[in-house]
CSV table of C-alpha atoms in Angstrom, one decimal:
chain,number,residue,atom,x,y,z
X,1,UNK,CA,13.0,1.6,28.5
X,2,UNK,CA,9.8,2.0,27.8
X,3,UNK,CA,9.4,2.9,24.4
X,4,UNK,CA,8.2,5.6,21.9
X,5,UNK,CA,4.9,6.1,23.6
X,6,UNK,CA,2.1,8.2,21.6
X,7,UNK,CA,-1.1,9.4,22.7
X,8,UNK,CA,-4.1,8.5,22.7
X,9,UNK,CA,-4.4,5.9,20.4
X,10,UNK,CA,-7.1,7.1,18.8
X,11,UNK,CA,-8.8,11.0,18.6
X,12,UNK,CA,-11.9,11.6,17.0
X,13,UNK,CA,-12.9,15.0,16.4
X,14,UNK,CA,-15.3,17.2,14.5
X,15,UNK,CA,-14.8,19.2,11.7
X,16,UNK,CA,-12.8,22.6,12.6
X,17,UNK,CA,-11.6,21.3,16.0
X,18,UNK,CA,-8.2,21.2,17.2
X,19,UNK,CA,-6.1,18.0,17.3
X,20,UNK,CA,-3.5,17.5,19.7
X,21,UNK,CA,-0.8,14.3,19.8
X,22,UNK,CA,1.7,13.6,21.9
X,23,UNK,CA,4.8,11.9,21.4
X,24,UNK,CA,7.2,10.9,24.0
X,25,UNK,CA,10.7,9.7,22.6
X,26,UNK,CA,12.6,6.7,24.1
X,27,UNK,CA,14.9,7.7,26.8
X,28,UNK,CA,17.8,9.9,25.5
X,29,UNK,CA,16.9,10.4,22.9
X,30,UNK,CA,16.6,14.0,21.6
X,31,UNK,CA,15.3,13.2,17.7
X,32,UNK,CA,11.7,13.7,17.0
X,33,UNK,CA,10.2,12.7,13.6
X,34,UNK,CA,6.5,12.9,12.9
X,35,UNK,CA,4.9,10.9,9.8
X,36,UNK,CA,1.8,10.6,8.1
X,37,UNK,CA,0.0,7.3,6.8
X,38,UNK,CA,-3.2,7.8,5.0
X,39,UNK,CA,-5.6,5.3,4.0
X,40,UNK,CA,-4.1,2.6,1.5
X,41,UNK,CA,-0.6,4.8,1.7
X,42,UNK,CA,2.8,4.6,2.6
X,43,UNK,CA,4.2,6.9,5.8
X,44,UNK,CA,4.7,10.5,4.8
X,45,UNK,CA,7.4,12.4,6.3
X,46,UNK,CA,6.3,15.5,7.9
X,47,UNK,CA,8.6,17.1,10.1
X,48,UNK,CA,12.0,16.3,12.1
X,49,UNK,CA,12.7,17.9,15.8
X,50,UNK,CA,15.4,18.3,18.3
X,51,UNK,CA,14.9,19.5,21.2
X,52,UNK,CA,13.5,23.4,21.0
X,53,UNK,CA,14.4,23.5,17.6
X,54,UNK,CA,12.9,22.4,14.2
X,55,UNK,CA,15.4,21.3,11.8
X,56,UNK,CA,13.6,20.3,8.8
X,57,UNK,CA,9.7,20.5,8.2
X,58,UNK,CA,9.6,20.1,4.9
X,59,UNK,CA,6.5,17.8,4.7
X,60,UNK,CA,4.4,19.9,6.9
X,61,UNK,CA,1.3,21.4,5.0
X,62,UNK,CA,1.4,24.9,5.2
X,63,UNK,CA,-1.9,25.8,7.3
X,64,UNK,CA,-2.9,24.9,10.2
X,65,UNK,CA,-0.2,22.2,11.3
X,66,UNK,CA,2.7,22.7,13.5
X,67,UNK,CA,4.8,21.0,15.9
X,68,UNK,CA,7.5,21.6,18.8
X,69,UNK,CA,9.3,19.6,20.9
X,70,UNK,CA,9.9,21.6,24.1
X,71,UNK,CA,13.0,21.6,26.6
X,72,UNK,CA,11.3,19.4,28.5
X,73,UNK,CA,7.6,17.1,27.9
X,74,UNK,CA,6.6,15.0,25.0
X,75,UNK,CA,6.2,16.6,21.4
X,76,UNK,CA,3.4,17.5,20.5
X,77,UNK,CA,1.8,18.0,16.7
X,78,UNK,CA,-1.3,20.2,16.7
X,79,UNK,CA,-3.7,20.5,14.1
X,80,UNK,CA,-5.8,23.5,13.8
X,81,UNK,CA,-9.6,23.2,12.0
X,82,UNK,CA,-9.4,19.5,11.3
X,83,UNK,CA,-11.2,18.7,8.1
X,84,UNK,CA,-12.1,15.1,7.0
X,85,UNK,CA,-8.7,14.8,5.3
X,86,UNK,CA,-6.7,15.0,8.4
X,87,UNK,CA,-8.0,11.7,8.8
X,88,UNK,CA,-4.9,9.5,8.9
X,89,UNK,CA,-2.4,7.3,11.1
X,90,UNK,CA,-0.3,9.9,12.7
X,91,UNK,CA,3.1,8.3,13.8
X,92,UNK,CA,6.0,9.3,15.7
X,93,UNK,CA,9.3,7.9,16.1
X,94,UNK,CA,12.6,8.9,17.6
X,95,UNK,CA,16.3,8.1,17.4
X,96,UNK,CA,19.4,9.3,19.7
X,97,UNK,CA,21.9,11.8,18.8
X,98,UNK,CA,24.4,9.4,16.7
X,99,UNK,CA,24.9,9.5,13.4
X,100,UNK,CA,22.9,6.7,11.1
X,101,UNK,CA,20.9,5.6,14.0
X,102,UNK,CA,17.8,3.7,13.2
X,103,UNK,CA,14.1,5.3,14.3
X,104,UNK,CA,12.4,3.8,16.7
X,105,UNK,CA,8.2,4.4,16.4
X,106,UNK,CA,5.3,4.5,18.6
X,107,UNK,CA,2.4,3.0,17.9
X,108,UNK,CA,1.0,5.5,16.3
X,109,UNK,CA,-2.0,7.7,16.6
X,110,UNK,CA,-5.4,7.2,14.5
X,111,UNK,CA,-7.1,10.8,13.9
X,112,UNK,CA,-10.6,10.8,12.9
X,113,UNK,CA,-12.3,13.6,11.6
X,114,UNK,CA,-16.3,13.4,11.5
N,1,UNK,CA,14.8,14.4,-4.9
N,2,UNK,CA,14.9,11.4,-2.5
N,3,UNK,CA,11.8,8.6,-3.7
N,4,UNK,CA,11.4,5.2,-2.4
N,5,UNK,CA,9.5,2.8,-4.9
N,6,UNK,CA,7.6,-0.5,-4.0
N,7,UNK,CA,6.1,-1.5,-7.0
N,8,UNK,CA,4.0,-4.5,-5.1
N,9,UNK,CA,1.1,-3.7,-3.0
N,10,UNK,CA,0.7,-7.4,-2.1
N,11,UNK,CA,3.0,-10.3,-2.3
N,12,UNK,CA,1.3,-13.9,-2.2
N,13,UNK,CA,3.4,-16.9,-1.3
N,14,UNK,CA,3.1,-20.5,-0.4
N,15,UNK,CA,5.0,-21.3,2.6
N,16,UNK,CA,8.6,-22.5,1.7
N,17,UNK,CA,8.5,-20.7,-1.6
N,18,UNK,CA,11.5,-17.8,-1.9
N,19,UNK,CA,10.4,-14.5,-1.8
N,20,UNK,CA,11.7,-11.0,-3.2
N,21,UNK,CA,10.1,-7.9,-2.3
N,22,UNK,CA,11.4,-5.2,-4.6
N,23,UNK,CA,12.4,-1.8,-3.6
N,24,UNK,CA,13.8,0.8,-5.9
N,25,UNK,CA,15.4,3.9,-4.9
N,26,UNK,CA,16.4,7.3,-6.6
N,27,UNK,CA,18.7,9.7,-4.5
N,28,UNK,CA,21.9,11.6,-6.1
N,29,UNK,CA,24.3,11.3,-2.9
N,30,UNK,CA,25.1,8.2,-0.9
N,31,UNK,CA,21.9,6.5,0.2
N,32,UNK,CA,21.4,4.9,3.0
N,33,UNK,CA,18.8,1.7,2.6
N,34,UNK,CA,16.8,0.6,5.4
N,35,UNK,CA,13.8,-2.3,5.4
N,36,UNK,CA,10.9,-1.7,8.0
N,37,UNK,CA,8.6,-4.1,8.7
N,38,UNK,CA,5.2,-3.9,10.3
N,39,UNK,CA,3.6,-7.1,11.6
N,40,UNK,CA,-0.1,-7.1,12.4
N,41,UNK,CA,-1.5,-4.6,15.3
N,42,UNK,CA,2.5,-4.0,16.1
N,43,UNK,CA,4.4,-0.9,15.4
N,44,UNK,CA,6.7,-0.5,12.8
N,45,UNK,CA,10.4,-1.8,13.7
N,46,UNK,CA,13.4,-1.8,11.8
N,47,UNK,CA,14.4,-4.8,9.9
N,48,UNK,CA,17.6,-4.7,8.5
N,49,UNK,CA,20.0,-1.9,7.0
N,50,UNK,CA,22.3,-2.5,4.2
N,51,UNK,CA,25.5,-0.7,6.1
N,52,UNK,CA,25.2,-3.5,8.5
N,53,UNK,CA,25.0,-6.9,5.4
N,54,UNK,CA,23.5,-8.7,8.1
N,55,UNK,CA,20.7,-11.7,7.9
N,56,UNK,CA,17.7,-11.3,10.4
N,57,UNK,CA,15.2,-13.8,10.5
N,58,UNK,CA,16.4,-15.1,7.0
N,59,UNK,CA,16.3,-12.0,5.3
N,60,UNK,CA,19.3,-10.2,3.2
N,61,UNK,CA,19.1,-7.5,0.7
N,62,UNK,CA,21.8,-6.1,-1.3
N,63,UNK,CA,22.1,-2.7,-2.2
N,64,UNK,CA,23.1,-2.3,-6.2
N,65,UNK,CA,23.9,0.6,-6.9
N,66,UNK,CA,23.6,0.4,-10.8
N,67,UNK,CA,20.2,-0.4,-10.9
N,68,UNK,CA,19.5,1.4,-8.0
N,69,UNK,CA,17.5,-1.1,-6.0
N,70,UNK,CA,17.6,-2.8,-2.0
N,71,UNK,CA,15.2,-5.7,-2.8
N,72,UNK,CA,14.6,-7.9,0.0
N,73,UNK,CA,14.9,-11.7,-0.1
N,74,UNK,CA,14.2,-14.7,1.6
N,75,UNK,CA,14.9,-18.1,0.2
N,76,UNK,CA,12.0,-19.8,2.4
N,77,UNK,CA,9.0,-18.0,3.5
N,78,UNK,CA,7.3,-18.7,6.9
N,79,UNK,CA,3.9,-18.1,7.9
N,80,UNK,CA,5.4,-15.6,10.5
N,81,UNK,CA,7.0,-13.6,7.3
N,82,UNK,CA,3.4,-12.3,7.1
N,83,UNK,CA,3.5,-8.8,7.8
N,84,UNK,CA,3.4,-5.6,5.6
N,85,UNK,CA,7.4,-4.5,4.6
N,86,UNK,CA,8.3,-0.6,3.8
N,87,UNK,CA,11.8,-0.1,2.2
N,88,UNK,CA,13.2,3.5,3.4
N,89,UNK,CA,15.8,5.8,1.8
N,90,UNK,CA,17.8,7.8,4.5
N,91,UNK,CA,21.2,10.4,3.5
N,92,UNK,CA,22.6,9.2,6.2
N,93,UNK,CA,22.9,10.4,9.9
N,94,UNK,CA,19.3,11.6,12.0
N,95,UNK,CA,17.8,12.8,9.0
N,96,UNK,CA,14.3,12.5,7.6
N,97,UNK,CA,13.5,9.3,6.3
N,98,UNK,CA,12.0,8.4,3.0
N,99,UNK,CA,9.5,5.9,3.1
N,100,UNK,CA,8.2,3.7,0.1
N,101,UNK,CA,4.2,3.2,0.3
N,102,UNK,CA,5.0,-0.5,1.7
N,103,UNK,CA,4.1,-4.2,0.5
N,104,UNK,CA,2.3,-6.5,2.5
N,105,UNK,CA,3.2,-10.1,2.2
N,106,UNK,CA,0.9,-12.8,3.0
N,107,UNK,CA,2.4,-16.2,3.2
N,108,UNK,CA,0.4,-19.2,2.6
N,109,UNK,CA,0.5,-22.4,4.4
């Protein structure tokens, strides 16, 4: 099993671009949760997927972010008009369908916004 | 409202010295306690979980209820223990986790 994969590793685009990652969960699993880390922060919850479905995006800023996780290919999070505080350490992880299953992450994906 | 609390940034330790990382926690149901950990240019893996009251690599914490706290304890740090450590707060089941903003500890030979 190869892992949580993410990618790429690193994104750098300008101000007012679009942002793409990609997350591909560990095989079968079907839980998707996407996190935040900003500079000198913890990880930030954003939002938590099954497949087709979003079941709680409660950490999601309002504007210009959104996610899915379709039937079948990696999840992606897309971020519309980056600005320079999209800058961050975008992390997924995943976990199988049992209850009180640990998350298992990727590696993460560093966003920079110039 | 579920909130994780590390009040240490960094942690500094000679080698063999016991260490604590403290991790407080505020949730009204049943929490579920996890300790992540974070070694350098890895990802971020699970370290223990308090359902499970198991040691790995040396490490225990206790959940206390009363004071509301998971801390994290070793009674001889390594140079290997160097690594940065995020307590999470989970309801229970493939929910979202919340994470604490992390502690790095940095042992010193």
């Amino acid at each position: 099993n190869a892992g949580v994969m993410q990618n790429p590793r690193h994104l750098v685009r300008r101000r007012g671009q679009e942002a793409r990652l990609r997350c591909s969960p560990m095989k079968g699993h079907s839980h998707v949760y996407w996190y935040r880390q900003l500079p000198e922060e913890g990880l930030k919850f954003m939002v938590y997927l099954q497949k087709e479905n979003i079941i709680d995006e409660s950490g999601m800023p309002k504007e210009r972010f959104s996610a899915e996780f379709p039937k079948e290919g990696p999840s992606i999070l897309r971020i519309q008009q980056v600005v320079r505080g999209d800058s961050a350490a975008y992390f997924c992880a995943s976990s199988p369908p049992i209850t009180g299953s640990e998350q298992y992450f990727g590696p993460g994906t560093r966003l920079t916004v110039t | 409202a579920q909130r994780v609390t590390q009040p240490e940034k960094l942690l500094s330790v000679f080698k063999g010295a016991p260490v604590e990382l403290k991790c407080n926690y505020s949730y009204s149901g049943s929490p579920e306690l996890f300790w992540y950990v974070q070694y350098s240019r890895q990802r971020l893996q699970l370290l223990l979980r308090h359902i499970s009251r198991e040691s790995i690599k040396g490490f225990t914490a206790d959940l206390n209820k009363g004071e509301t706290s998971f801390h994290l304890k070793k009674p001889f740090a390594q140079e290997e223990d160097s690594a940065m450590y995020y307590c999470a707060l989970g309801p229970g089941g493939y929910q979202k986790v919340t994470f604490g903003t992390g502690t790095k500890l940095q042992v010193i030979p």
